PDB file of C-alpha atoms and ligand atoms in Angstrom:
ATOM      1  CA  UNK A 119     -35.616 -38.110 -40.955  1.00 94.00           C
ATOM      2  CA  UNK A 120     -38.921 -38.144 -42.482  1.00 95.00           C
ATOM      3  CA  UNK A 121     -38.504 -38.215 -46.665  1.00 98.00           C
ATOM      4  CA  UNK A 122     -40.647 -37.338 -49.593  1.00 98.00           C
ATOM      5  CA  UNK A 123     -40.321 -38.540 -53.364  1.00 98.00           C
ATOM      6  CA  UNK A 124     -39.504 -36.122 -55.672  1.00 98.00           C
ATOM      7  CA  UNK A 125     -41.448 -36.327 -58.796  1.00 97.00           C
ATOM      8  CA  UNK A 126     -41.450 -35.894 -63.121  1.00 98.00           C
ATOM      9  CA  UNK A 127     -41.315 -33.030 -64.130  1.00 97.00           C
ATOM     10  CA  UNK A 128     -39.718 -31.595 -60.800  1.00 98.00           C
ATOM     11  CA  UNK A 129     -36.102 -30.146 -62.346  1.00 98.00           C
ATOM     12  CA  UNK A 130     -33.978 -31.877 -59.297  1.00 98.00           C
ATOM     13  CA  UNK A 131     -34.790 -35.052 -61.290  1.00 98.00           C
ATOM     14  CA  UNK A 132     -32.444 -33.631 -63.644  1.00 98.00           C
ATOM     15  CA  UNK A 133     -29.295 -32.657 -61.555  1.00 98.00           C
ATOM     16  CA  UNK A 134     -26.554 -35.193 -61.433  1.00 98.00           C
ATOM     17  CA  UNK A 135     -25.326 -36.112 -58.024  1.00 98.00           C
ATOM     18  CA  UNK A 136     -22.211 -35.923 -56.088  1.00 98.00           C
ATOM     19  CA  UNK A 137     -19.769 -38.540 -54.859  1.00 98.00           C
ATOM     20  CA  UNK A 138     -19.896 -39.505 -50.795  1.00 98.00           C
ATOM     21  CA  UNK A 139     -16.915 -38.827 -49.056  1.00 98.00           C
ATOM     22  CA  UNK A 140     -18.503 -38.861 -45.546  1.00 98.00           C
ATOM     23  CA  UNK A 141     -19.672 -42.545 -44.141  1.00 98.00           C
ATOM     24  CA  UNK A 142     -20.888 -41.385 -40.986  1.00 98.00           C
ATOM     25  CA  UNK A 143     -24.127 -40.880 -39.002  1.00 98.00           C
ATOM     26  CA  UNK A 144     -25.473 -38.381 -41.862  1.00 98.00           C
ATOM     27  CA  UNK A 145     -25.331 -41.141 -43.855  1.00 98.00           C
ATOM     28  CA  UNK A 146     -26.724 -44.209 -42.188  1.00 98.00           C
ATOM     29  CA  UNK A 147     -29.606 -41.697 -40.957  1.00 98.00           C
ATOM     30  CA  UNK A 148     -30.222 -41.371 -45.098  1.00 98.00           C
ATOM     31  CA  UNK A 149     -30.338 -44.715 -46.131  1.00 98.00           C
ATOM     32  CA  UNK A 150     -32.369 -45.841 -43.330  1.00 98.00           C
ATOM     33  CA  UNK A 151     -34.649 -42.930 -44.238  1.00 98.00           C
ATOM     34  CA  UNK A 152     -34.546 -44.059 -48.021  1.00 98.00           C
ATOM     35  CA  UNK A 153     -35.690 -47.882 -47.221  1.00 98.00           C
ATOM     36  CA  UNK A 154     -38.768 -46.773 -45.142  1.00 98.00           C
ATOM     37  CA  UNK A 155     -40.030 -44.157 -48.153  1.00 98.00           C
ATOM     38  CA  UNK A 156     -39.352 -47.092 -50.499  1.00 98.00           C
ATOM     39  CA  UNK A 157     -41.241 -49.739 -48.767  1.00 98.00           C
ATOM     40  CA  UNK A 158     -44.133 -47.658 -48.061  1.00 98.00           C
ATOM     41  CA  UNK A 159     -44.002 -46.531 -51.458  1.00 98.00           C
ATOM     42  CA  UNK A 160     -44.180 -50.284 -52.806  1.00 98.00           C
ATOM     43  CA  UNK A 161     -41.102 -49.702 -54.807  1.00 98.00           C
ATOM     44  CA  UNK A 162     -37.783 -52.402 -55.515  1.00 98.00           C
ATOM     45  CA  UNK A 163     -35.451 -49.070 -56.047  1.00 98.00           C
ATOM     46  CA  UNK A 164     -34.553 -45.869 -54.785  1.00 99.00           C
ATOM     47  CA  UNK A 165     -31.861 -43.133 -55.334  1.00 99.00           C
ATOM     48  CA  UNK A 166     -31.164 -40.338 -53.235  1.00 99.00           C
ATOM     49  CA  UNK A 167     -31.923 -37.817 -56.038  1.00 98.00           C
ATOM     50  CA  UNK A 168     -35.683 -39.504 -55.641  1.00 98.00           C
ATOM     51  CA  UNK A 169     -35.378 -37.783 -52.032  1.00 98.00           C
ATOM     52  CA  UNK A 170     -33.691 -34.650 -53.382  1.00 98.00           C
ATOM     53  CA  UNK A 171     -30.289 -35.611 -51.606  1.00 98.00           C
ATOM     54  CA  UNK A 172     -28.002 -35.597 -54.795  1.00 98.00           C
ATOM     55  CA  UNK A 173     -25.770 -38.082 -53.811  1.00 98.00           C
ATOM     56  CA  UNK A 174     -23.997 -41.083 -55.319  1.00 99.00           C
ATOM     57  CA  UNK A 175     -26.473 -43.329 -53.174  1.00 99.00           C
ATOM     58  CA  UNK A 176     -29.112 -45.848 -54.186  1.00 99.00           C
ATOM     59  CA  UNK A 177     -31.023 -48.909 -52.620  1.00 99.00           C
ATOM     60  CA  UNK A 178     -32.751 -51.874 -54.336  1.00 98.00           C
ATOM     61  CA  UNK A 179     -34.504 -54.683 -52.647  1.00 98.00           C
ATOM     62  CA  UNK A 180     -35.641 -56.721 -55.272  1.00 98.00           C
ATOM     63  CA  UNK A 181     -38.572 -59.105 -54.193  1.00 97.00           C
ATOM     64  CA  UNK A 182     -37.645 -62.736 -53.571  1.00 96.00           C
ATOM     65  CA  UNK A 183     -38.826 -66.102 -55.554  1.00 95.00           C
ATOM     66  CA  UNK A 184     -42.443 -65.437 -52.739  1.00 97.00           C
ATOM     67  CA  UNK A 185     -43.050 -61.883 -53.686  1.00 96.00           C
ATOM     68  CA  UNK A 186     -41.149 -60.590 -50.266  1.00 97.00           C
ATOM     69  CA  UNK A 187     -39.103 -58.286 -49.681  1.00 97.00           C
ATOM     70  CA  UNK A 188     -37.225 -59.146 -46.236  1.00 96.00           C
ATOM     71  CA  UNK A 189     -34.828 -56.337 -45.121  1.00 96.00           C
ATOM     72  CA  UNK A 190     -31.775 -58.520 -45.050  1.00 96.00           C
ATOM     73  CA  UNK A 191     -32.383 -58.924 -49.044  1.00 96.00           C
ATOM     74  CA  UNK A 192     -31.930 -54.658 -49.328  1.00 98.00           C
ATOM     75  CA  UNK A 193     -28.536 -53.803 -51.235  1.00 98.00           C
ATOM     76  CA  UNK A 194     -27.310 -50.617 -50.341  1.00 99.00           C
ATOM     77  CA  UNK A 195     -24.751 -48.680 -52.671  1.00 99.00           C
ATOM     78  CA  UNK A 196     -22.537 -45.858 -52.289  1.00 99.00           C
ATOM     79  CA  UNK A 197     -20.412 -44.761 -55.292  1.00 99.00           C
ATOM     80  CA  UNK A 198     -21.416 -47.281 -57.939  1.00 99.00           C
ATOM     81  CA  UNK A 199     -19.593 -47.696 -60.931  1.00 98.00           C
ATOM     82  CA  UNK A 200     -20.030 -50.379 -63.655  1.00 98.00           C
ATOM     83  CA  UNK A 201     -16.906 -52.264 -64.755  1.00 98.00           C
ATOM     84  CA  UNK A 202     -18.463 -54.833 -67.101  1.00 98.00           C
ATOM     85  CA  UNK A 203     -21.746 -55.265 -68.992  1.00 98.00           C
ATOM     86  CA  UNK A 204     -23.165 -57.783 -71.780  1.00 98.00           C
ATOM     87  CA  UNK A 205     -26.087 -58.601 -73.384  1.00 98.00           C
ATOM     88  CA  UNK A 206     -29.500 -56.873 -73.847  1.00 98.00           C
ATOM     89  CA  UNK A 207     -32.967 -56.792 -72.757  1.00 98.00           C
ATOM     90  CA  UNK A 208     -36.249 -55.415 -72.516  1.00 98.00           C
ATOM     91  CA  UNK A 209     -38.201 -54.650 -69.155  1.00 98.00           C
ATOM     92  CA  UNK A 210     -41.417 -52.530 -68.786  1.00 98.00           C
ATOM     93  CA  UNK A 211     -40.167 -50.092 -65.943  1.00 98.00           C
ATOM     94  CA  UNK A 212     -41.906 -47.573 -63.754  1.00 98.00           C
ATOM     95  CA  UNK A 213     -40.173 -45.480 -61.165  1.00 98.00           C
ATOM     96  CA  UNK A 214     -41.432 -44.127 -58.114  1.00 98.00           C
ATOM     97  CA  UNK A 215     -41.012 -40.457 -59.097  1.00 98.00           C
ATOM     98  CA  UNK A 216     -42.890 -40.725 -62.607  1.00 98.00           C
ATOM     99  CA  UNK A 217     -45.888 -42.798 -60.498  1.00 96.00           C
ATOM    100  CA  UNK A 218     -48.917 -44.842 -63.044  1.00 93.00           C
ATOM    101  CA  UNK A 219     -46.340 -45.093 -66.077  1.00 95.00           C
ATOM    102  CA  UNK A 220     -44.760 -47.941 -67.303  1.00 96.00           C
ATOM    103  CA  UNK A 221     -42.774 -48.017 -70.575  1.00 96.00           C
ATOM    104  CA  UNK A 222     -40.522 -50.985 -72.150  1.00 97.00           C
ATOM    105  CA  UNK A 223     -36.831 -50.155 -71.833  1.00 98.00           C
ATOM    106  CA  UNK A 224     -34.013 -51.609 -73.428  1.00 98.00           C
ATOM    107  CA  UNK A 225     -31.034 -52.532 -70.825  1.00 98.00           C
ATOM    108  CA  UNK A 226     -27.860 -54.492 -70.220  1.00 98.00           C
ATOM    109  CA  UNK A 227     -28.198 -58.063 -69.223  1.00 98.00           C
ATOM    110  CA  UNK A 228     -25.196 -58.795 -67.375  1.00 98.00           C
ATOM    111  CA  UNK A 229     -23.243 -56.909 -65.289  1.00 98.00           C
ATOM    112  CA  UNK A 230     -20.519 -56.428 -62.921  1.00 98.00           C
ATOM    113  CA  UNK A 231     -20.130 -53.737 -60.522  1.00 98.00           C
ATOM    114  CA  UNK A 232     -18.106 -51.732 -57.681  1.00 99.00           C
ATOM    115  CA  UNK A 233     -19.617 -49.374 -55.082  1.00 99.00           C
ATOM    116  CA  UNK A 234     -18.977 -49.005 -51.470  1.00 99.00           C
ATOM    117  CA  UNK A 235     -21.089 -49.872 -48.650  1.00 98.00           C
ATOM    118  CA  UNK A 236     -22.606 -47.536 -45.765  1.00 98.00           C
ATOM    119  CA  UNK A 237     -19.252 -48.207 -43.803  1.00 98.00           C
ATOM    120  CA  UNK A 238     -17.094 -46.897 -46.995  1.00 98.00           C
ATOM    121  CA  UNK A 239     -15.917 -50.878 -47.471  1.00 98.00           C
ATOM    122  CA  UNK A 240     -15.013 -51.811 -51.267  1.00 98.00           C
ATOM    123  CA  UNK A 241     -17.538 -54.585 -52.731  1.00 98.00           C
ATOM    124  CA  UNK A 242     -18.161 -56.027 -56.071  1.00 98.00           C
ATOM    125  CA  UNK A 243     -20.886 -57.366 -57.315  1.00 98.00           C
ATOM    126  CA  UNK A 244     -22.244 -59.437 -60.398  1.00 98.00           C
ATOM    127  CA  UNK A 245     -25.847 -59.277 -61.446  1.00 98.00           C
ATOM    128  CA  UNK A 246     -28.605 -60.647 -63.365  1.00 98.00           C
ATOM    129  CA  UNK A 247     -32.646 -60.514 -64.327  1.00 98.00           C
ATOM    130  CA  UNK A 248     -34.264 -57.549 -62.284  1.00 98.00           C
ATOM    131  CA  UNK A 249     -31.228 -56.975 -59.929  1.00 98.00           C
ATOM    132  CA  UNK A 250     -29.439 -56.042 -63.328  1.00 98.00           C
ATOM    133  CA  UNK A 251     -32.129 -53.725 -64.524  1.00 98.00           C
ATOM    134  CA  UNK A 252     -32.789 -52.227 -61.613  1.00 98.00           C
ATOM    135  CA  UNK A 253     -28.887 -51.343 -60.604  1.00 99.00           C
ATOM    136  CA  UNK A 254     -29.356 -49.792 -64.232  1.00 98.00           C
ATOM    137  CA  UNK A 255     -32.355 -47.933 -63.492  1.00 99.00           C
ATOM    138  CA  UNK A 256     -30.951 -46.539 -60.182  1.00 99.00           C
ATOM    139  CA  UNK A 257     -27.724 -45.693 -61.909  1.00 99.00           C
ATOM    140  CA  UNK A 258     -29.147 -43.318 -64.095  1.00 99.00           C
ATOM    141  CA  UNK A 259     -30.942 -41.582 -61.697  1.00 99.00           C
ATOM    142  CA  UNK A 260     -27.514 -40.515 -60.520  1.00 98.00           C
ATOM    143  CA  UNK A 261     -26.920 -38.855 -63.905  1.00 98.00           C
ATOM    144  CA  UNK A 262     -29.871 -37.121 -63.940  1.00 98.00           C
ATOM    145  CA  UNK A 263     -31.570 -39.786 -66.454  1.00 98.00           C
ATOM    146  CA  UNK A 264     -35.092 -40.846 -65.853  1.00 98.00           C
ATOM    147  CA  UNK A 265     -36.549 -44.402 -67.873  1.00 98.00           C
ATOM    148  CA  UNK A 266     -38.967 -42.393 -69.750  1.00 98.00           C
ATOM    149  CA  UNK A 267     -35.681 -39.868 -71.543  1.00 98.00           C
ATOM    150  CA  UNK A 268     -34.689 -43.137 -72.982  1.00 98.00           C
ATOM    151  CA  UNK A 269     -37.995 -43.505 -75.177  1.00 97.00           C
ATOM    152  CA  UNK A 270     -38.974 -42.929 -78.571  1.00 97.00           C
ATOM    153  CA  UNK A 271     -40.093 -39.808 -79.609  1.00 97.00           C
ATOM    154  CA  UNK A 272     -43.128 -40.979 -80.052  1.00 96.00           C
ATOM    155  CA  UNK A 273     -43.103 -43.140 -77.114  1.00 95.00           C
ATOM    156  CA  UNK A 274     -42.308 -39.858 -74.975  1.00 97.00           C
ATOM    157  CA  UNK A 275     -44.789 -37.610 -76.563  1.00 97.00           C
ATOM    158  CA  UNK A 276     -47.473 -40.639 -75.590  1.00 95.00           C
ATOM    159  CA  UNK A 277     -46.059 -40.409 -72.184  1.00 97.00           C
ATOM    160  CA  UNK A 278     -46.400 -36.641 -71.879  1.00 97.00           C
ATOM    161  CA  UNK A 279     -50.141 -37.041 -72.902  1.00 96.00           C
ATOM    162  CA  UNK A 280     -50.748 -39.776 -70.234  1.00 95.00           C
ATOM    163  CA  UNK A 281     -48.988 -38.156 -67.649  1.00 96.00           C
ATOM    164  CA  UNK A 282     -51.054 -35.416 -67.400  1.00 94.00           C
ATOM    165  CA  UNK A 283     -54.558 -36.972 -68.116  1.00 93.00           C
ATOM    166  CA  UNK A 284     -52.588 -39.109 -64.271  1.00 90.00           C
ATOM    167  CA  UNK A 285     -51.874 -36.027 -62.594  1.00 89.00           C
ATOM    168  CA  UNK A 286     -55.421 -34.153 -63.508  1.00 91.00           C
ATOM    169  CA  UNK A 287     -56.945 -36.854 -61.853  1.00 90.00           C
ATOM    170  CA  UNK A 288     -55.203 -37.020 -59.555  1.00 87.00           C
ATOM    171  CA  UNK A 289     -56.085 -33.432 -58.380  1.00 86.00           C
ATOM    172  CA  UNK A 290     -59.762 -33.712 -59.264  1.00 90.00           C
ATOM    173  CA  UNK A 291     -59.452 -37.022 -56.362  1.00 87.00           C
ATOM    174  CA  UNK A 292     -57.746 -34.736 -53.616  1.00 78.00           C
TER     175      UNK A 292
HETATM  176  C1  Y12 B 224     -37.308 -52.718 -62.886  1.00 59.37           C
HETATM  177  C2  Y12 B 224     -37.779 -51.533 -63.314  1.00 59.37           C
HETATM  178  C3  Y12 B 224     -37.610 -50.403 -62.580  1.00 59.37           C
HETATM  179  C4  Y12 B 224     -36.922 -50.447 -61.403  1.00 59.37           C
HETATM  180  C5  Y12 B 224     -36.705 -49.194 -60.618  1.00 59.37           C
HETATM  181  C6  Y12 B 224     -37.461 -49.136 -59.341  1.00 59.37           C
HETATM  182  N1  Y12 B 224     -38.857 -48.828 -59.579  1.00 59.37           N
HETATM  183  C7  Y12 B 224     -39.772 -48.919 -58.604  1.00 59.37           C
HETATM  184  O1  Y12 B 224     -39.455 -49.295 -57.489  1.00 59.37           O
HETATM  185  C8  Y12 B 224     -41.139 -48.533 -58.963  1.00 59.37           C
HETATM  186  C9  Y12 B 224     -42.140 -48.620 -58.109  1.00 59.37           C
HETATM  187  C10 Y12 B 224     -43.504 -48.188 -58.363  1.00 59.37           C
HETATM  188  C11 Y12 B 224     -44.468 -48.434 -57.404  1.00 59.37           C
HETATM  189  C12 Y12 B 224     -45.781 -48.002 -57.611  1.00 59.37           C
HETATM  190  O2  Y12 B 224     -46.739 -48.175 -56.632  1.00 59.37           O
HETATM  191  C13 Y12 B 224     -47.493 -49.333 -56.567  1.00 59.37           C
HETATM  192  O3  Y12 B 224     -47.340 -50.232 -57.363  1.00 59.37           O
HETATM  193  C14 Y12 B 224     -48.461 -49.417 -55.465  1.00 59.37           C
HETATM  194  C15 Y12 B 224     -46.123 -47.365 -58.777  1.00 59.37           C
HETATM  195  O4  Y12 B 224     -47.464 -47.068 -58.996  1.00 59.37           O
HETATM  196  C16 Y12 B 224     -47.927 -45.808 -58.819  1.00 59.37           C
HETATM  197  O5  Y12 B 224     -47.215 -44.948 -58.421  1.00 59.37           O
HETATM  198  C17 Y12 B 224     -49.338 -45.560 -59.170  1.00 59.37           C
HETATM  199  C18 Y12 B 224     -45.160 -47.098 -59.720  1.00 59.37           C
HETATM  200  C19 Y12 B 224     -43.841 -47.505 -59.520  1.00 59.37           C
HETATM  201  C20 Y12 B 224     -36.456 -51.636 -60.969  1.00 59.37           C
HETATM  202  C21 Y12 B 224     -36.632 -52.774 -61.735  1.00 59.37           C
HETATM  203 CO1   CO B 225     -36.673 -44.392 -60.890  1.00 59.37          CO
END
């Protein structure tokens, strides 16, 4: 399964996405998909929405104290749901479907939370630092959220201006 990233202002960004009910081949074929688009994409986080598959699905491999990435450091989740949060603070985030913008946002620090893994096996997790942000980041995708609905109105309306001057030349380098 060969994948491509869905990106801003495509309107599937928008739709909110389903629980899995299914842990079979489908499945693993989809994640495995997801990690390969992600890595050649240089991105720490995916959701399936990102590959138009509205699902409750998302991956995160958050680089290491080196830079790395090593595949045995990628979380997969299936069905995530917080149960805890605390704290604040402020990360300048980019996502791999809004590509060459990056924008403070404002997130939970702490957090705890339950998803299921690609076999449909219960876990919980607590997290932390970029890990935390990220799981937030990912979470909204599944809600139809993007980073850049969370700013300003001013902040947005910069955006808007910046992402098109990005995408016009982007066209004029094709
Ligand atoms: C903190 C903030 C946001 C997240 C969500 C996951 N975001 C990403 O993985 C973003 C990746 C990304 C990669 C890009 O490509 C390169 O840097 C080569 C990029 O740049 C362009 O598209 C031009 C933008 C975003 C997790 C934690
Ligand atoms: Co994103």
């Amino acid at each position: 399964m060969k994948l491509t990233i869905v990106e801003y202002p495509d309107k599937r960004l928008k739709q909110k996405s389903l629980p899995v009910e299914k842990f079979d081949g489908g499945l693993h074929e989809l994640l495995d998909a997801m990690y390969d688009v992600m890595m050649e994409s240089n991105g720490i986080g995916l959701a399936a929405i990102q590959v138009a598959h509205p699902l409750n699905v998302l991956i995160l491999n958050i680089p290491d104290e080196t830079g790395e990435q090593p595949r045995e450091n990628l979380i997969e989740m299936i069905n995530p749901v917080i149960t805890a949060k605390e704290g604040e603070t402020t990360y300048q985030e980019g996502c791999l479907s809004v590509p060459g913008f990056y924008e403070d946002v404002n997130r939970f620090e702490l957090l705890v939370v339950n998803y299921q893994d690609r076999d449909g096996n219960t876990k919980t997790l607590e997290a932390d630092g970029l890990l935390s942000i990220a799981i937030q980041h990912e979470m909204d995708h599944l809600n139809g959220i993007l980073f850049i609905d969370k700013l300003s109105y001013i902040r947005r309306k910069k955006f808007e201006k910046e992402y098109k001057k990005i995408q016009k030349e982007k066209k004029t380098a094709k």
